Amino acid sequence: MAANSTPEPRQRPLPDEKLVRVFDTEQESEALIVRGLLESSGIDSDITSLDAQQDILPGVGGTVILVREEDAAEARRLIEEYRRSPSNDDTAEVDISEDISEPPER
């Protein structure tokens, strides 16, 4: 058996590391999902808000995901794969018209 076969855990990107933008969105919830996808694949990331003053620049803002430069290509590949994959959404629309019965008479 190898003496130390587990890799050393990676830390979040440091402020002085070269970070690259790999994803941006208007929805913070979408950014959190993508961040989870990246982290589940071992890619550490930072989320940055791009909020602008809405009275000066209405509609400008959003959320950006940054990763280490060496992880950028893999992160983009994972994000693209996720976007192309069929939805596994359990809340998909269901036709319930078949299950509707007449209300009981009073």
mmCIF file of C-alpha atoms in Angstrom:
data_model
loop_
_atom_site.group_PDB
_atom_site.id
_atom_site.type_symbol
_atom_site.label_atom_id
_atom_site.label_comp_id
_atom_site.label_asym_id
_atom_site.label_seq_id
_atom_site.Cartn_x
_atom_site.Cartn_y
_atom_site.Cartn_z
ATOM 1 C CA MET A 1 0.000 0.000 0.000
ATOM 2 C CA ALA A 2 1.114 3.542 -0.649
ATOM 3 C CA ALA A 3 2.096 5.515 2.413
ATOM 4 C CA ASN A 4 0.037 8.577 1.508
ATOM 5 C CA SER A 5 -2.324 7.899 -1.389
ATOM 6 C CA THR A 6 -4.813 10.707 -0.729
ATOM 7 C CA PRO A 7 -4.097 14.019 -2.422
ATOM 8 C CA GLU A 8 -3.698 17.084 -0.280
ATOM 9 C CA PRO A 9 -6.961 19.092 -0.247
ATOM 10 C CA ARG A 10 -6.825 22.288 -2.296
ATOM 11 C CA GLN A 11 -7.676 25.588 -0.726
ATOM 12 C CA ARG A 12 -9.925 28.285 -2.133
ATOM 13 C CA PRO A 13 -8.133 30.527 -4.612
ATOM 14 C CA LEU A 14 -5.942 33.078 -2.871
ATOM 15 C CA PRO A 15 -6.434 36.794 -3.595
ATOM 16 C CA ASP A 16 -3.031 37.066 -5.288
ATOM 17 C CA GLU A 17 -3.596 34.050 -7.589
ATOM 18 C CA LYS A 18 -4.450 34.608 -11.250
ATOM 19 C CA LEU A 19 -8.190 33.957 -11.504
ATOM 20 C CA VAL A 20 -10.166 33.594 -14.707
ATOM 21 C CA ARG A 21 -13.863 34.244 -15.346
ATOM 22 C CA VAL A 22 -15.565 31.031 -16.476
ATOM 23 C CA PHE A 23 -19.242 31.824 -15.924
ATOM 24 C CA ASP A 24 -21.523 34.793 -15.415
ATOM 25 C CA THR A 25 -25.243 35.085 -14.848
ATOM 26 C CA GLU A 26 -27.908 37.507 -13.700
ATOM 27 C CA GLN A 27 -29.226 34.896 -11.230
ATOM 28 C CA GLU A 28 -27.296 34.229 -8.038
ATOM 29 C CA SER A 29 -29.071 30.879 -7.643
ATOM 30 C CA GLU A 30 -27.736 29.723 -11.032
ATOM 31 C CA ALA A 31 -24.219 30.762 -10.016
ATOM 32 C CA LEU A 32 -24.520 28.736 -6.811
ATOM 33 C CA ILE A 33 -25.566 25.656 -8.788
ATOM 34 C CA VAL A 34 -22.605 26.021 -11.153
ATOM 35 C CA ARG A 35 -20.270 26.590 -8.215
ATOM 36 C CA GLY A 36 -21.525 23.351 -6.657
ATOM 37 C CA LEU A 37 -20.960 21.531 -9.948
ATOM 38 C CA LEU A 38 -17.376 22.773 -10.105
ATOM 39 C CA GLU A 39 -16.629 22.004 -6.467
ATOM 40 C CA SER A 40 -18.067 18.486 -6.788
ATOM 41 C CA SER A 41 -15.480 17.969 -9.541
ATOM 42 C CA GLY A 42 -12.645 19.262 -7.368
ATOM 43 C CA ILE A 43 -12.423 22.757 -8.867
ATOM 44 C CA ASP A 44 -12.337 25.538 -6.284
ATOM 45 C CA SER A 45 -14.028 28.778 -7.231
ATOM 46 C CA ASP A 46 -14.932 32.241 -6.014
ATOM 47 C CA ILE A 47 -18.196 34.047 -6.658
ATOM 48 C CA THR A 48 -18.096 37.795 -7.239
ATOM 49 C CA SER A 49 -21.052 40.145 -7.463
ATOM 50 C CA LEU A 50 -21.088 42.730 -10.232
ATOM 51 C CA ASP A 51 -23.864 44.873 -8.806
ATOM 52 C CA ALA A 52 -24.016 48.389 -10.166
ATOM 53 C CA GLN A 53 -26.090 51.266 -8.876
ATOM 54 C CA GLN A 54 -29.461 50.626 -10.470
ATOM 55 C CA ASP A 55 -30.390 54.320 -10.692
ATOM 56 C CA ILE A 56 -27.265 54.957 -12.802
ATOM 57 C CA LEU A 57 -26.955 51.667 -14.729
ATOM 58 C CA PRO A 58 -30.315 49.846 -14.600
ATOM 59 C CA GLY A 59 -30.119 46.155 -15.414
ATOM 60 C CA VAL A 60 -26.339 46.018 -15.066
ATOM 61 C CA GLY A 61 -25.005 43.535 -12.576
ATOM 62 C CA GLY A 62 -24.957 39.850 -11.964
ATOM 63 C CA THR A 63 -22.702 37.203 -10.549
ATOM 64 C CA VAL A 64 -19.378 35.927 -11.885
ATOM 65 C CA ILE A 65 -17.573 32.676 -11.088
ATOM 66 C CA LEU A 66 -13.778 32.799 -11.054
ATOM 67 C CA VAL A 67 -11.404 29.815 -10.981
ATOM 68 C CA ARG A 68 -7.644 29.349 -11.014
ATOM 69 C CA GLU A 69 -6.161 29.834 -14.468
ATOM 70 C CA GLU A 70 -5.007 26.204 -14.594
ATOM 71 C CA ASP A 71 -8.579 24.997 -13.858
ATOM 72 C CA ALA A 72 -10.337 27.257 -16.385
ATOM 73 C CA ALA A 73 -10.435 24.849 -19.355
ATOM 74 C CA GLU A 74 -11.812 21.975 -17.261
ATOM 75 C CA ALA A 75 -14.331 24.287 -15.565
ATOM 76 C CA ARG A 76 -15.627 25.547 -18.915
ATOM 77 C CA ARG A 77 -15.890 21.962 -20.190
ATOM 78 C CA LEU A 78 -17.924 20.913 -17.144
ATOM 79 C CA ILE A 79 -20.222 23.924 -17.452
ATOM 80 C CA GLU A 80 -20.790 23.250 -21.160
ATOM 81 C CA GLU A 81 -21.492 19.563 -20.443
ATOM 82 C CA TYR A 82 -23.992 20.562 -17.763
ATOM 83 C CA ARG A 83 -25.755 22.976 -20.129
ATOM 84 C CA ARG A 84 -26.047 20.306 -22.839
ATOM 85 C CA SER A 85 -27.250 17.511 -20.555
ATOM 86 C CA PRO A 86 -30.971 16.745 -20.460
ATOM 87 C CA SER A 87 -32.740 18.276 -17.527
ATOM 88 C CA ASN A 88 -33.093 16.070 -14.468
ATOM 89 C CA ASP A 89 -35.577 18.494 -12.958
ATOM 90 C CA ASP A 90 -38.072 16.656 -10.769
ATOM 91 C CA THR A 91 -40.405 19.633 -10.993
ATOM 92 C CA ALA A 92 -41.001 19.218 -14.716
ATOM 93 C CA GLU A 93 -44.490 19.909 -15.972
ATOM 94 C CA VAL A 94 -46.860 16.987 -15.627
ATOM 95 C CA ASP A 95 -50.219 16.623 -17.349
ATOM 96 C CA ILE A 96 -52.631 16.116 -14.472
ATOM 97 C CA SER A 97 -55.808 16.470 -16.533
ATOM 98 C CA GLU A 98 -56.202 12.674 -16.618
ATOM 99 C CA ASP A 99 -56.351 12.521 -12.828
ATOM 100 C CA ILE A 100 -59.034 15.171 -12.435
ATOM 101 C CA SER A 101 -62.389 13.766 -11.479
ATOM 102 C CA GLU A 102 -65.705 15.481 -10.946
ATOM 103 C CA PRO A 103 -66.127 16.943 -7.469
ATOM 104 C CA PRO A 104 -68.482 14.991 -5.196
ATOM 105 C CA GLU A 105 -72.096 16.135 -5.237
ATOM 106 C CA ARG A 106 -73.484 17.659 -2.061
#
